[in-house]
Coordinates of C-alpha atoms in Angstrom, one line a residue:
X342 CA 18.5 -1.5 11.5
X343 CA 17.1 -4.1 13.9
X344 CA 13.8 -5.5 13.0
X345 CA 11.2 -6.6 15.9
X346 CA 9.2 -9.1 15.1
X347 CA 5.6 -7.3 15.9
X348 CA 2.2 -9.9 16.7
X349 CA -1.1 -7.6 15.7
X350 CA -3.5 -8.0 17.7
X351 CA -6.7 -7.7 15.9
X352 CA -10.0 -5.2 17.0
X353 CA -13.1 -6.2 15.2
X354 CA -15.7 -3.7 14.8
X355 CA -18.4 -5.1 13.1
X356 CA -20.0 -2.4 10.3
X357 CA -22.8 -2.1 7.9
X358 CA -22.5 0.1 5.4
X359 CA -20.3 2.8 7.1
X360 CA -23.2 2.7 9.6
X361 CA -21.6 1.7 13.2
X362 CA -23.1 0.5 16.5
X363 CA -23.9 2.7 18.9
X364 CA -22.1 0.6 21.6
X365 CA -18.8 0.8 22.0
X366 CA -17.4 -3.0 22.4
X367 CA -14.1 -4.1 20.8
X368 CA -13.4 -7.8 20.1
X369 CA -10.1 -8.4 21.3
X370 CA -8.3 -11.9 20.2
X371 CA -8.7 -14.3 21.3
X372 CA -12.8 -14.2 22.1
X373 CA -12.0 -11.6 24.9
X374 CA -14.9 -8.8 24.5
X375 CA -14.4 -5.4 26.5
X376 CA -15.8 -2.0 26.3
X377 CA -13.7 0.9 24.5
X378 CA -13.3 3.0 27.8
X379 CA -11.7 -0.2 29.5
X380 CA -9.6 -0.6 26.9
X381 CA -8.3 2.8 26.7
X382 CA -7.9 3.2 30.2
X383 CA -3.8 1.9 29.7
X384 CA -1.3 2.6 27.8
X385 CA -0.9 -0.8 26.3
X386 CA -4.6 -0.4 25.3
X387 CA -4.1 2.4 22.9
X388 CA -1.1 0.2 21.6
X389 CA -3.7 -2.6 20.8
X390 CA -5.8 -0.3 19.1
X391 CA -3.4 1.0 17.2
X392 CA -2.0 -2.6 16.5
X393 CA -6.0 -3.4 15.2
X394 CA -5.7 -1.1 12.6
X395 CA -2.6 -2.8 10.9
X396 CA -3.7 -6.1 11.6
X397 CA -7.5 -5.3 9.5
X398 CA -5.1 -4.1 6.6
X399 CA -3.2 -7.6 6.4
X400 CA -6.4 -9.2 5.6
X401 CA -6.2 -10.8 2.3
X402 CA -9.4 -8.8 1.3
X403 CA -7.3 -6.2 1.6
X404 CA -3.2 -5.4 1.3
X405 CA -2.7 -9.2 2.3
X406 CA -3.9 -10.2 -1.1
X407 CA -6.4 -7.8 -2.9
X408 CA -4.9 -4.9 -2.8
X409 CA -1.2 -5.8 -3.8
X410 CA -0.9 -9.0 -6.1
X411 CA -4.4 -9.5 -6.4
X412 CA -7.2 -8.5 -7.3
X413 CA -5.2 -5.3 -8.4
X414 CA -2.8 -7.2 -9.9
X415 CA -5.2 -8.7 -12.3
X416 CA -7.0 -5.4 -13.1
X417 CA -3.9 -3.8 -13.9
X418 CA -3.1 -6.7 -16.3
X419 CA 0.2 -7.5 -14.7
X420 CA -0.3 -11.2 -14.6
X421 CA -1.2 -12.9 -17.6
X422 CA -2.1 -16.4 -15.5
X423 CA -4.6 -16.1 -12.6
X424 CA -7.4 -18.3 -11.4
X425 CA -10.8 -18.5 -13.5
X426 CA -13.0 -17.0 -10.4
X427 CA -10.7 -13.4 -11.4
X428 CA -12.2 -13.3 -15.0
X429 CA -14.4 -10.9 -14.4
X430 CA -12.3 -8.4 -12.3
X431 CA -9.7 -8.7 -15.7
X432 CA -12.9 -7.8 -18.0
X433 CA -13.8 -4.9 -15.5
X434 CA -17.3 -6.7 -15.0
X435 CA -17.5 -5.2 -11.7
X436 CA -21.4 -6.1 -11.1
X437 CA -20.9 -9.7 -11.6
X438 CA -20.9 -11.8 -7.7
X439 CA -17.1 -12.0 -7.5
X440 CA -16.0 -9.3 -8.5
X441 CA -18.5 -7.4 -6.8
X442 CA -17.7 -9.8 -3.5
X443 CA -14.3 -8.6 -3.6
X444 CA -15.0 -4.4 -4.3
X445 CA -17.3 -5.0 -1.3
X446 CA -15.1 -6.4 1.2
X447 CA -12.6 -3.8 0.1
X448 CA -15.1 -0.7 1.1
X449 CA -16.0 -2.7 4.2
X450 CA -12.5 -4.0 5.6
X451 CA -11.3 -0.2 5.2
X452 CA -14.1 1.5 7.2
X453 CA -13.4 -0.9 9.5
X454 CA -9.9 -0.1 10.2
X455 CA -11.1 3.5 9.8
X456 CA -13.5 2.9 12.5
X457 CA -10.8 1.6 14.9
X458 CA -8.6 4.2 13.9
X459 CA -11.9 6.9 14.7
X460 CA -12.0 5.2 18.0
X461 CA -8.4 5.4 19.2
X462 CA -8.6 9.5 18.1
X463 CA -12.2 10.2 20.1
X464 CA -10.1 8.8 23.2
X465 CA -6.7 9.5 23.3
X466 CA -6.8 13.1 24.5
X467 CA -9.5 12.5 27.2
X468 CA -6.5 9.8 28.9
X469 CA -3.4 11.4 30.5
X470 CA -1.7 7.4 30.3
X471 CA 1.6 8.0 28.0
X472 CA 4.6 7.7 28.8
X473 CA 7.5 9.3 26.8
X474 CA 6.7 10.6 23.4
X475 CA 4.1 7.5 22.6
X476 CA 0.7 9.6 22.8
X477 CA 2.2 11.8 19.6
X478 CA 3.6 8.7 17.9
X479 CA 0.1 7.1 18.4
X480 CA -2.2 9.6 17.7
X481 CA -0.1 10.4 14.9
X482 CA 0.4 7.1 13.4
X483 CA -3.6 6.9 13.9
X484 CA -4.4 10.1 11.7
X485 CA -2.1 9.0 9.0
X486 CA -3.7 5.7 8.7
X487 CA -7.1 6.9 8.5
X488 CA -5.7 9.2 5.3
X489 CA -4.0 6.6 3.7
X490 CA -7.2 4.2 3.9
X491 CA -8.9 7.1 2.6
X492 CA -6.7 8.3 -0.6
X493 CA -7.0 4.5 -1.1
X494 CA -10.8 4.1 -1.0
X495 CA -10.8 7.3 -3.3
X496 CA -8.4 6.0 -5.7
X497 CA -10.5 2.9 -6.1
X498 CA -14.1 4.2 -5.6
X499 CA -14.0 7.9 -7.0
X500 CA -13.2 9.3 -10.5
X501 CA -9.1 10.2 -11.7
X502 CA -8.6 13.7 -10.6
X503 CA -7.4 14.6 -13.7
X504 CA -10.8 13.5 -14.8
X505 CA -13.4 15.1 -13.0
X506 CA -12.4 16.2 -8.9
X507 CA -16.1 17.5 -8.1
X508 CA -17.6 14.3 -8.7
X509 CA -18.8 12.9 -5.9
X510 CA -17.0 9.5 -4.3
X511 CA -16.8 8.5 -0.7
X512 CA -17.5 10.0 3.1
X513 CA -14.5 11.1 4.6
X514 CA -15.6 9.6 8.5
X515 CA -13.4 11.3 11.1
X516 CA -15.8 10.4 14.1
X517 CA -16.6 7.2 15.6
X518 CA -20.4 7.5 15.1
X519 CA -24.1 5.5 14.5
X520 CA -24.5 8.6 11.9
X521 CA -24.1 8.8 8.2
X522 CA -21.3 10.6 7.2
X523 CA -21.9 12.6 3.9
X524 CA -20.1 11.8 0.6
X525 CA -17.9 13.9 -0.4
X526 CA -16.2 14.9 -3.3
X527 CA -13.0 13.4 -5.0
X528 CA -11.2 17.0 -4.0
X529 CA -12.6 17.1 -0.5
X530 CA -11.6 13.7 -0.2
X531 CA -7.7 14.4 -1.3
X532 CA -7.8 17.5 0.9
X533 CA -9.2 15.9 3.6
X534 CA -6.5 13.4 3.7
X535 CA -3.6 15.6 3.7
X536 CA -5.6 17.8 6.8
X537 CA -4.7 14.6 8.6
X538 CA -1.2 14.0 7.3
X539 CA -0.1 17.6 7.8
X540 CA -1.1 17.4 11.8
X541 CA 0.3 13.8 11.7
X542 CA 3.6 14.7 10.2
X543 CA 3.9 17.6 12.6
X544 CA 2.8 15.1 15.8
X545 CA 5.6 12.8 14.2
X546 CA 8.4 14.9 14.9
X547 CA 8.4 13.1 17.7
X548 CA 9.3 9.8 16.1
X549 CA 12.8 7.8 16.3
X550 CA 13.0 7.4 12.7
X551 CA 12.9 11.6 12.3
X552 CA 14.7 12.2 15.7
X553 CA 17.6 9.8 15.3
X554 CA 16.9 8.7 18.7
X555 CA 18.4 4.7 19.2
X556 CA 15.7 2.3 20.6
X557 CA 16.4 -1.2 22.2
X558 CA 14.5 -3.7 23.2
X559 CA 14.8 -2.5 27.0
X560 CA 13.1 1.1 26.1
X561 CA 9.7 0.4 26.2
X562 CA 9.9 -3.5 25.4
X563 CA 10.9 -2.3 22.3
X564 CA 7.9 -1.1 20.9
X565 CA 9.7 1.4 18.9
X566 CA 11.8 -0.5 16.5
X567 CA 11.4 -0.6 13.2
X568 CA 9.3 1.7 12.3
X569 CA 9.3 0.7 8.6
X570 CA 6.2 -1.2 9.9
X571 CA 4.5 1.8 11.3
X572 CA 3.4 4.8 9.2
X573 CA 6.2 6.9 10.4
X574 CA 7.2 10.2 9.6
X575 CA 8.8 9.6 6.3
X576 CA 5.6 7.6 4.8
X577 CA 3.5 10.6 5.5
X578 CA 5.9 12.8 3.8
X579 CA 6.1 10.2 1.2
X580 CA 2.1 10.0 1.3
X581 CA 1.8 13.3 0.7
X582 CA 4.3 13.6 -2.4
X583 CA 1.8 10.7 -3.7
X584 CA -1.5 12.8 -2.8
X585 CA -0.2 15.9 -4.4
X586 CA 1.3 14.1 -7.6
X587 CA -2.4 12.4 -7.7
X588 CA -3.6 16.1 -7.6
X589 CA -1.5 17.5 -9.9
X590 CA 0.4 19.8 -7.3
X591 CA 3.9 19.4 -8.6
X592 CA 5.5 21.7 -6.6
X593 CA 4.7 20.6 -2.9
X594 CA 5.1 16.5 -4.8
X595 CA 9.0 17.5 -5.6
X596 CA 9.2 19.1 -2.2
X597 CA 8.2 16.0 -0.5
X598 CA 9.7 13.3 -2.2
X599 CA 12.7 15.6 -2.7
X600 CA 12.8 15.6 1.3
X601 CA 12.4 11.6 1.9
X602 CA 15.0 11.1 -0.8
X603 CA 17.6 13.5 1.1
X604 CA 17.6 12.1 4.3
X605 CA 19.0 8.6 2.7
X606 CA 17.2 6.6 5.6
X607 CA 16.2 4.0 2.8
X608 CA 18.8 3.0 0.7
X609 CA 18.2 0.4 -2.1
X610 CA 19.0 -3.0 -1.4
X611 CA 22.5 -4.3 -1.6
X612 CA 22.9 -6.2 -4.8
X613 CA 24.6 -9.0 -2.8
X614 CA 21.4 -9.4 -0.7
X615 CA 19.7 -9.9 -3.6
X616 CA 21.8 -12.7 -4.9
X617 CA 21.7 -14.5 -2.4
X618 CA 18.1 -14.0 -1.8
X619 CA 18.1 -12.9 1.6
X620 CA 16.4 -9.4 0.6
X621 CA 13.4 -10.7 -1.5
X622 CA 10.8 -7.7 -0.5
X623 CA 13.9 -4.9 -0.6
X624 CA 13.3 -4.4 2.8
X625 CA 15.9 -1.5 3.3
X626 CA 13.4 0.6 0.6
X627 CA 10.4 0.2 2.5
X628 CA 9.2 3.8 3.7
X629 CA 6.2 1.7 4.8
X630 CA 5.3 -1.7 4.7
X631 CA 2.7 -4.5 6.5
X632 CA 4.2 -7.2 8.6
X633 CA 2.5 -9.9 8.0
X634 CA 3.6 -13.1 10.0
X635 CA 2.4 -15.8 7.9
X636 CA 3.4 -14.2 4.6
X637 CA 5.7 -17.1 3.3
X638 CA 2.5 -19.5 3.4
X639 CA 0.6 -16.9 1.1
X640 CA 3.6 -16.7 -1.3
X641 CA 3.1 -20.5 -1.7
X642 CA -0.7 -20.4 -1.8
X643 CA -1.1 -17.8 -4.4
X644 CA 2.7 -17.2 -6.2
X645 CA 3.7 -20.9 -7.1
X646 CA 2.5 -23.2 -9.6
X647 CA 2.3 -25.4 -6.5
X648 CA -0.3 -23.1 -4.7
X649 CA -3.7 -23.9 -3.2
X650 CA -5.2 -20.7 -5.3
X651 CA -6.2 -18.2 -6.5
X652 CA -2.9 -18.1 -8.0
X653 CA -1.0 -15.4 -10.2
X654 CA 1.7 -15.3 -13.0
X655 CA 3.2 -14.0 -15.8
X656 CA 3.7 -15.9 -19.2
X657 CA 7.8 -15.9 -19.6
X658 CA 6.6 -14.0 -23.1
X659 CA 5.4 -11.3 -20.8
X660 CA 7.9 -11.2 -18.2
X661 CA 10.7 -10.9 -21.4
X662 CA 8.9 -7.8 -22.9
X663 CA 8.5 -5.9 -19.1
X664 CA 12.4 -6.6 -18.6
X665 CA 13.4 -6.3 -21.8
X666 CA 15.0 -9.7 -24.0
X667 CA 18.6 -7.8 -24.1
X668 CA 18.7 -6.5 -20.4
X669 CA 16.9 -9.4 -18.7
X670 CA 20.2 -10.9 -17.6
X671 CA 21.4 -7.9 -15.8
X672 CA 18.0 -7.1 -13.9
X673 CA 18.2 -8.6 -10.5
X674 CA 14.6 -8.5 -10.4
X675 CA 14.2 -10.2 -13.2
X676 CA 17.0 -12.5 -12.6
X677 CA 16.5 -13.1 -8.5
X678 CA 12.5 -12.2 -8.5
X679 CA 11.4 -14.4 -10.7
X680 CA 10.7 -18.1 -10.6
X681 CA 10.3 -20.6 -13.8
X682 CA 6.9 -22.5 -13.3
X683 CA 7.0 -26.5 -13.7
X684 CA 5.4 -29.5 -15.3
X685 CA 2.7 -27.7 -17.4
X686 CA 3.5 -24.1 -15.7
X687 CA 7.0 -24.1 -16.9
X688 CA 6.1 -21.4 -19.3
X689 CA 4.9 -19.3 -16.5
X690 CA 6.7 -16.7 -14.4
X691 CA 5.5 -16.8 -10.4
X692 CA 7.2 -13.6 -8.1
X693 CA 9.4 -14.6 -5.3
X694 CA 9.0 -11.2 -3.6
X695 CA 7.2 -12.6 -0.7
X696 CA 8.6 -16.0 -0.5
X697 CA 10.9 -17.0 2.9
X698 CA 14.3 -15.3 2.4
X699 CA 17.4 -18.0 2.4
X700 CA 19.1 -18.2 5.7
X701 CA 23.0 -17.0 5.4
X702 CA 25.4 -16.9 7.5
X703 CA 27.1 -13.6 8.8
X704 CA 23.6 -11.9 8.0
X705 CA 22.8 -10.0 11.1
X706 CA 19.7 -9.5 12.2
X707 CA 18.0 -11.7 9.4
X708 CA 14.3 -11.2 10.2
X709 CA 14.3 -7.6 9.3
X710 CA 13.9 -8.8 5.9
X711 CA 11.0 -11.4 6.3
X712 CA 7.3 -10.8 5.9
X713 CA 6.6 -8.1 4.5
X714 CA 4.7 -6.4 1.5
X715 CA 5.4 -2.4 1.0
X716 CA 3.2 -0.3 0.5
X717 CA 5.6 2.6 0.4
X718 CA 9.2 2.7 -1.3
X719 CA 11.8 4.7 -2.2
X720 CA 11.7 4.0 -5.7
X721 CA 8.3 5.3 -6.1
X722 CA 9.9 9.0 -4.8
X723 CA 12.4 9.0 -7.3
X724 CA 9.6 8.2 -10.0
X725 CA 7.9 10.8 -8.3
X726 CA 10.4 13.5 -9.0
X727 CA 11.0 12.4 -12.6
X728 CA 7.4 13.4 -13.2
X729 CA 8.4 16.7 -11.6
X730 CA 11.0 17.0 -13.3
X731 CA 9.3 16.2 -16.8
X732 CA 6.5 18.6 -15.7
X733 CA 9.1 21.2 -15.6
X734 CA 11.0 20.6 -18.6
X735 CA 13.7 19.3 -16.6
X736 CA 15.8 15.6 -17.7
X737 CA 13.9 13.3 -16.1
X738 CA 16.4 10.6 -16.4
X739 CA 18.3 11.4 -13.6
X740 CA 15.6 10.5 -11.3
X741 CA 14.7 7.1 -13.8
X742 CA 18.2 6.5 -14.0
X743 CA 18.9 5.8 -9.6
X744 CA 16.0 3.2 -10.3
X745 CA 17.5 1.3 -13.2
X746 CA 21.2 1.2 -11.6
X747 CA 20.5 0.3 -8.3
X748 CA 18.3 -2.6 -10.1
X749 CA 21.5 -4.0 -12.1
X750 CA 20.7 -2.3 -15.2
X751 CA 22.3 0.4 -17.6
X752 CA 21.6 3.7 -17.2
X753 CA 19.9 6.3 -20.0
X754 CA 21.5 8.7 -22.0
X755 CA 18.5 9.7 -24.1
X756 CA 14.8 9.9 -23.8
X757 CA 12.6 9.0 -26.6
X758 CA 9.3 9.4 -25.1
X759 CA 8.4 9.7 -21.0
X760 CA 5.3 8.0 -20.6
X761 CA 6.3 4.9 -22.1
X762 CA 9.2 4.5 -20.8
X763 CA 8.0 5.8 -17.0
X764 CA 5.4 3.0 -17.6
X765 CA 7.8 0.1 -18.0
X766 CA 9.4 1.4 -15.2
X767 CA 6.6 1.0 -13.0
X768 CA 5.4 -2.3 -13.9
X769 CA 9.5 -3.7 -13.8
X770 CA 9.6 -2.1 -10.0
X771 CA 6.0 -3.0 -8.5
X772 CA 5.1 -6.1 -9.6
X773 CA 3.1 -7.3 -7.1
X774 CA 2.2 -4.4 -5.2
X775 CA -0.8 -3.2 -6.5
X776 CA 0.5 0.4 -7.3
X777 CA 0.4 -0.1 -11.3
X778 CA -3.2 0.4 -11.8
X779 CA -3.2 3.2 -9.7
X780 CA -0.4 4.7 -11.9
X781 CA -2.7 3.5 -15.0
X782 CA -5.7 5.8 -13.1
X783 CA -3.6 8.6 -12.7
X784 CA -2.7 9.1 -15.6
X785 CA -6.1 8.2 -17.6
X786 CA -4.7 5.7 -19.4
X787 CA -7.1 4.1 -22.2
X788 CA -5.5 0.8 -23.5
X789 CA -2.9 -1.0 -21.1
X790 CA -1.2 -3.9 -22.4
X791 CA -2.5 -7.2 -21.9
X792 CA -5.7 -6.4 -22.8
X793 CA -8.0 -5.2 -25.4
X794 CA -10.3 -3.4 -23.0
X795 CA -11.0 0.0 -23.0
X796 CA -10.1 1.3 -19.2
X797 CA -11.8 4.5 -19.9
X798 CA -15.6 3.1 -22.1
X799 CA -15.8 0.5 -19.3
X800 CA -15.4 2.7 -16.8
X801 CA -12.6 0.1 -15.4
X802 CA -11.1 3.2 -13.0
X803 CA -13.8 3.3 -11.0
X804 CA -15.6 0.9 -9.0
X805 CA -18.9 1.1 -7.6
X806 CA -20.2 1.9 -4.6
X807 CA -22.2 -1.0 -2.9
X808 CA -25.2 -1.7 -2.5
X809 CA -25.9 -1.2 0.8
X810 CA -24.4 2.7 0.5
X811 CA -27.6 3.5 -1.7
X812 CA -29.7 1.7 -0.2
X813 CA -28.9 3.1 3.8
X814 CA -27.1 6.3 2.5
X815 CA -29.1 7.7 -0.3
X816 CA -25.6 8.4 -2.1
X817 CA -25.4 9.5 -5.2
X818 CA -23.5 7.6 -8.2
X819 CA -19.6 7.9 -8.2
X820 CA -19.0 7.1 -11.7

C-alpha cells in the first residue's frame, strides 16, 4: 500500500470548560485568522478542518504522549521506570497539581477537537463544494472522530460499565454552541457514540479502503491514500466491536470484529520486516493510527535512557515475566522491540516502537512505515473475538493463538485460566499504546501488577471532572 506523507494543519479553538465562543474564528497555522464561513466556502477548507482534528489529537497532552505511552502507561503500571513528576498519576493521586494538570488538558484538548469536528458537521451540508465522493468521506470521517473522542473521554472520566452505566459522566456535544451541554450518563454516552458510527460507517461506504477503488497521487493530489491515517471504514467497524465489547454486547462485538478480520485488509507484519527493523509500529496492522511527523524525536525524548524526559521503561525483571524467561528469544517483540538501557540504565528496557525505522534496500515505499502510533489494530479484533468466544463457551485459543504466532511464538494447546492469560496477552501486544488500562477498566480489575494499589478503593478508573465543569456547569460527581 503506498503511504502519503500527510502535514496537519492545525485549527485552534480556544475553550473553557466545554463552554465555546460565540464567534466563529478558526486559527489557521501559521498566525493566519479567518472566519468559519470563509473557510468552509472550499473544498480544501473542509479538508483543513478535517486535518485540525487529527492534528489536536497528536498533541502530546493527548495520543502524542498522554494517552499512549504516557500518562496511561504509567497508570496501567506497564513501565516500572518513569520520571518523578508521574508519581502521583502511578499512586492514582489524581487531585495533586500534576496529575490533575494532565487529566485537565486531556478533557480540554478533546473538546477541542470535538469542537472542530462540531464545526465541520454544522457546515458541511449547507455547501454544495465536493467533488467525487469527498463530502461522505469527510463528513463521515468527522462523525466517527467526534465518537471516538467521546468513548475515550468516557472511558477515562465515567464509571466501568460493568460497574454502574447510569452514573453520570460527560456531555455528549454534537453542536458547535456558547451553550452547556448536559451530562449524560455512561450508557447515553456509549449509545451516543455508536448513533454517530452507525451513520458514519454507512457514509463510509464510499471510502477506497471499503470500495477497492485505487488512488494515485494524480486523483485528487492524492488525498486519498492511506487511509490507515484516517478513521476509515474498517476503524469504525473496529470502533464499534470495542464499544460493544466495553458494553457487554457480545453478539454485535463478534459480528464486527468478525467482519474487519475477514476482509484481511491488515495483515500482521512480515517477520522479516521486523528483523530488520523497518516495521517498528506494525504498520500493516494499523486499522487506525496518528501520523505524526516528528515522532522519531519523541521516541528519543521520552523512550531512551538518552532522552530529555519525562522518560519511560521497563526493568529487564519486568520485561522477562511480560514475555516469558523461556519464550523471550522467539518473541519478535521482545527480541526487535525492545532496547537494553546504558551506563546506569542498562538494567532498564526502553520500546523501540516509535523510533526511526532502518533504511533497507529493495523496501518499497519505505515511509509507509514511519511515524506513527495506532490507535486501532488488528490484534486487538482477534482478542476481541476470543472474549466472544470465551463468553460463549467456545476455545478461545484460536483467536489468542493468530496473536502469539504471527508474533514468533508457539501456539496453545490448553487453557488453564482466560483472564490471565488474555491479560499477558494484552500487555505483550500494546505496550505503549495506552489500551492496557482501558482493558484493566473493563474488566474491573482490583490489583494489577506492579503495584500494590487497589484500582477499585482508590477509585483509580475514574478520573475527575475538572474544576471548571462544576464550577460553570453545575455537574454532578462522576465517581
Amino acid at each position: 500500500m503506498k503511504s502519503k506523507k500527510i502535514t496537519y494543519i492545525a485549527l485552534g479553538i480556544l475553550i473553557s470548560s466545554v463552554n465555546l465562543s460565540c464567534e466563529k474564528w478558526l486559527d489557521v497555522q501559521p498566525k493566519t485568522q479567518i472566519k468559519a464561513n470563509e473557510l468552509f466556502e472550499t473544498e480544501a477548507g473542509f479538508k483543513e478542518a478535517l486535518a485540525g482534528i487529527y492534528t489536536i489529537m497528536t498533541d502530546r497532552a493527548l495520543y502524542g504522549r498522554e494517552m499512549t505511552y504516557g500518562m496511561m502507561g504509567v497508570l496501567s503500571h506497564e513501565w516500572t521506570g518513569f520520571s518523578p513528576s508521574y508519581n502521583d498519576d502511578a499512586t492514582y493521586n489524581y487531585l495533586s497539581s500534576l496529575s490533575r494538570g494532565r487529566i485537565d488538558a486531556v478533557w480540554s484538548n478533546m473538546y477541542k477537537a470535538i469542537s472542530n469536528a462540531n464545526m465541520l458537521l454544522d457546515n458541511i451540508d449547507n455547501n454544495n463544494v465536493f467533488t467525487g465522493n469527498n463530502y461522505t468521506i469527510i463528513k463521515g470521517e468527522a462523525l466517527a472522530l467526534r465518537a471516538f473522542l467521546h468513548f475515550d473521554l468516557v472511558r477515562c472520566f465515567g464509571l466501568s460499565y460493568a460497574v454502574n452505566s447510569s452514573q453520570a459522566s460527560i456531555p455528549y456535544v454534537t453542536l458547535y454552541t456558547s451553550n452547556q451541554t448536559k451530562q449524560h450518563t455512561v450508557d447515553e454516552i456509549v449509545n451516543k457514540a455508536m448513533e454517530d458510527l452507525i451513520l458514519a460507517k454507512e457514509l463510509l461506504k464510499t471510502d477506497p479502503i471499503y470500495t477497492g477503488r485505487t488512488i494515485n497521487e494524480i486523483d485528487d493530489n492524492g488525498y486519498l491514500i492511506n487511509r490507515q491515517v484516517h478513521m476509515n471504514y474498517y476503524a469504525v467497524k473496529a470502533l464499534l466491536a470495542r464499544i460493544y465489547l466495553y458494553k457487554g454486547d457480545y453478539v454485535n462485538a463478534r459480528l464486527e470484529a468478525q467482519s474487519v478480520v475477514d476482509v484481511q485488509k491488515f495483515p500482521f507484519s512480515s517477520q522479516q520486516h521486523v528483523s530488520d527493523l523497518v516495521d517498528l509500529s506494525g504498520a500493516p496492522e494499523h486499522i487506525f493510527a496518528l501520523q505524526i511527523n516528528d515522532l522519531h524525536q519523541r521516541s528519543i525524548d521520552h523512550l531512551t535512557s538518552q532522552g530529555t524526559g519525562p522518560i519511560f521503561s521497563l526493568s529487564s525483571t519486568v520485561a522477562d515475566n511480560y514475555f516469558g524467561a523461556d519464550i523471550k528469544s522467539n518473541d519478535y517483540r521482545y527480541i526487535y522491540l525492545l532496547a537494553d538501557g546504558t551506563g546506569g540504565n542498562a538494567t532498564q528496557k526502553y520500546s523501540l516502537k516509535y523510533s526511526e525505522p532502518a533504511e533497507v534496500q529493495g523496501i518499497t515505499n519505505p515511509e509507509y512505515y514511519r511515524e506513527k502510533i495506532p490507535l486501532i489494530k488488528i490484534s486487538e479484533m482477534y482478542f476481541i473475538l476470543a472474549e466472544c468466544d470465551n463468553n460463549d463457551g467456545i476455545d478461545p485459543l484460536t483467536n489468542i493463538n493468530k496473536v502469539r504466532t504471527a508474533k514468533g511464538i508457539f501456539a496453545l494447546t490448553t487453557l488453564d485460566n482466560f483472564r490471565s492469560l488474555m491479560t499477558s496477552e494484552f500487555r505483550k501486544e500494546f505496550l505503549a499504546e495506552g489500551q492496557l488500562f482501558f482493558y484493566y477498566k473493563r474488566i474491573n480489575q482490583e490489583l494489577i501488577a506492579n503495584t500494590d494499589a487497589n484500582l477499585i478503593t482508590s477509585q483509580g478508573y475514574t478520573f475527575p471532572l475538572p474544576d471548571a465543569e462544576f464550577e460553570a456547569a453545575n455537574r454532578v460527581p462522576n465517581r
